[in-house]
Structures are given as C-alpha cells and as structure tokens.
C-alpha cells in the first residue's frame, strides 16, 4: 500500500512539474508555441498588402502570391491601388494587374495593382 502511494505521489509530482515548466519556462512548450504563432502571424502579414503597399508577385500567371516589399527596393513590381470586395469584379483600366482571392472564411476579394 505504501509503495502504491509513493508511486502515485511521484507520478502526480512529475506531472505537476511538467505542467509548471511548460507554462513558465522561457524555452518551454508554451513559449515555443506562442513564438511559432507569432512568427506565422508576421509571415501572413507580409502576404497581405494594404492600399499603397508595394509588392513582388511570385507565380503571377499561376497562383499569385504577393509579398510586401519596400517601394524603393528593386524587388518592387507593383503598388496596390484598390481592394474590391468579391471576385466577380474586374479592376479598372487604370490598373495593370489584379489578383482574385477565394478564402475559406467566405471573404473573397480582388486586389488591383499598378506597375511601379
């Protein structure tokens, strides 16, 4: 009986230490998952241009992916001029390029760009 109680105490203590370390350690699991989520959010921002941002476009004829870059950079290809709600809309003739997005959350839009 004493041995069983000792085993239970050791297991509960080890589990408690693991949970405490996971939540408080700067290199523990919680810190790593928060850092990973933060890095993913920052990466997503680089592919979500706003009006006035300059972008370079990967795979412009296939599945285009705009990446925000500095407007003075030699990588800058286009400058975003307008975001239209929906994908059935065409960019006005003043724009040189458009990208249509369909996302799973139901918010579809068209991005309109001019050449830099």
Short mmCIF file of C-alpha atoms in Angstrom, two decimals:
data_model
loop_
_atom_site.label_atom_id
_atom_site.label_comp_id
_atom_site.label_asym_id
_atom_site.label_seq_id
_atom_site.Cartn_x
_atom_site.Cartn_y
_atom_site.Cartn_z
CA UNK A 1 0.00 0.00 0.00
CA UNK A 2 2.84 2.38 0.88
CA UNK A 3 4.62 1.57 -2.38
CA UNK A 4 1.48 2.29 -4.41
CA UNK A 5 1.01 5.62 -2.62
CA UNK A 6 4.64 6.53 -3.27
CA UNK A 7 4.27 5.73 -6.97
CA UNK A 8 1.11 7.87 -7.19
CA UNK A 9 2.85 10.78 -5.42
CA UNK A 10 5.84 10.56 -7.78
CA UNK A 11 3.63 10.45 -10.89
CA UNK A 12 1.47 13.38 -9.73
CA UNK A 13 4.60 15.35 -8.79
CA UNK A 14 6.23 14.70 -12.16
CA UNK A 15 3.06 15.69 -13.99
CA UNK A 16 2.76 18.85 -11.90
CA UNK A 17 6.37 19.78 -12.61
CA UNK A 18 5.86 19.19 -16.34
CA UNK A 19 2.78 21.45 -16.41
CA UNK A 20 4.54 24.14 -14.38
CA UNK A 21 7.65 24.01 -16.57
CA UNK A 22 5.57 24.02 -19.79
CA UNK A 23 3.76 27.20 -18.72
CA UNK A 24 6.58 29.15 -17.06
CA UNK A 25 9.86 28.26 -18.75
CA UNK A 26 11.08 30.81 -21.35
CA UNK A 27 12.21 27.88 -23.51
CA UNK A 28 9.30 25.61 -22.61
CA UNK A 29 6.46 24.38 -24.78
CA UNK A 30 4.10 27.32 -24.21
CA UNK A 31 6.79 29.87 -25.11
CA UNK A 32 7.70 27.89 -28.23
CA UNK A 33 4.09 27.61 -29.37
CA UNK A 34 3.50 31.33 -28.78
CA UNK A 35 6.67 32.20 -30.68
CA UNK A 36 5.63 29.93 -33.53
CA UNK A 37 2.16 31.51 -33.70
CA UNK A 38 3.71 34.98 -33.63
CA UNK A 39 6.11 34.09 -36.45
CA UNK A 40 3.24 32.68 -38.51
CA UNK A 41 1.22 35.87 -37.99
CA UNK A 42 4.18 38.01 -39.07
CA UNK A 43 4.67 35.84 -42.17
CA UNK A 44 0.98 36.14 -43.06
CA UNK A 45 1.23 39.95 -42.79
CA UNK A 46 3.92 40.01 -45.46
CA UNK A 47 1.43 38.44 -47.89
CA UNK A 48 -1.49 40.72 -47.00
CA UNK A 49 -0.84 44.06 -48.71
CA UNK A 50 -2.79 47.21 -47.94
CA UNK A 51 -3.54 50.10 -50.28
CA UNK A 52 -0.28 51.92 -51.02
CA UNK A 53 1.99 48.93 -50.30
CA UNK A 54 4.47 47.78 -52.92
CA UNK A 55 4.72 44.08 -53.67
CA UNK A 56 6.60 41.47 -55.64
CA UNK A 57 4.44 38.68 -57.01
CA UNK A 58 5.50 35.04 -57.05
CA UNK A 59 3.89 32.91 -59.80
CA UNK A 60 1.87 35.77 -61.37
CA UNK A 61 0.36 33.55 -64.09
CA UNK A 62 -0.44 30.57 -61.85
CA UNK A 63 -1.35 31.01 -58.19
CA UNK A 64 -0.03 34.52 -57.46
CA UNK A 65 1.34 35.30 -54.02
CA UNK A 66 2.06 38.97 -53.30
CA UNK A 67 4.84 39.74 -50.83
CA UNK A 68 5.04 43.25 -49.36
CA UNK A 69 8.42 44.90 -50.07
CA UNK A 70 9.85 48.39 -49.66
CA UNK A 71 8.74 50.67 -52.51
CA UNK A 72 12.36 51.78 -53.06
CA UNK A 73 13.51 48.18 -53.37
CA UNK A 74 14.47 46.81 -56.79
CA UNK A 75 12.14 43.87 -55.99
CA UNK A 76 9.06 46.13 -56.03
CA UNK A 77 6.98 45.21 -59.08
CA UNK A 78 3.52 46.60 -58.29
CA UNK A 79 1.84 49.08 -55.98
CA UNK A 80 -1.57 48.21 -54.56
CA UNK A 81 -4.21 50.71 -55.54
CA UNK A 82 -7.51 49.16 -54.53
CA UNK A 83 -9.15 46.18 -52.85
CA UNK A 84 -12.55 45.22 -54.25
CA UNK A 85 -14.94 43.04 -52.25
CA UNK A 86 -15.78 39.88 -54.16
CA UNK A 87 -14.08 38.09 -57.03
CA UNK A 88 -16.64 38.85 -59.73
CA UNK A 89 -15.34 42.41 -60.04
CA UNK A 90 -12.72 43.50 -62.55
CA UNK A 91 -10.04 46.07 -61.77
CA UNK A 92 -10.50 49.41 -63.53
CA UNK A 93 -8.46 50.14 -66.65
CA UNK A 94 -6.05 52.33 -64.65
CA UNK A 95 -4.66 49.16 -63.03
CA UNK A 96 -2.10 46.89 -64.67
CA UNK A 97 -2.67 43.70 -62.69
CA UNK A 98 -5.28 42.08 -60.47
CA UNK A 99 -5.30 39.10 -58.11
CA UNK A 100 -8.52 37.36 -57.07
CA UNK A 101 -8.61 35.58 -53.71
CA UNK A 102 -11.06 32.96 -52.53
CA UNK A 103 -10.62 32.12 -48.87
CA UNK A 104 -12.31 29.54 -46.68
CA UNK A 105 -13.79 32.14 -44.32
CA UNK A 106 -16.13 33.43 -47.01
CA UNK A 107 -14.39 36.76 -47.62
CA UNK A 108 -13.41 36.87 -51.28
CA UNK A 109 -11.73 39.92 -52.77
CA UNK A 110 -9.80 41.29 -55.73
CA UNK A 111 -6.55 43.24 -55.33
CA UNK A 112 -5.74 45.81 -58.02
CA UNK A 113 -2.15 46.93 -58.72
CA UNK A 114 -0.26 49.42 -60.87
CA UNK A 115 3.30 48.84 -62.09
CA UNK A 116 6.00 50.56 -60.04
#
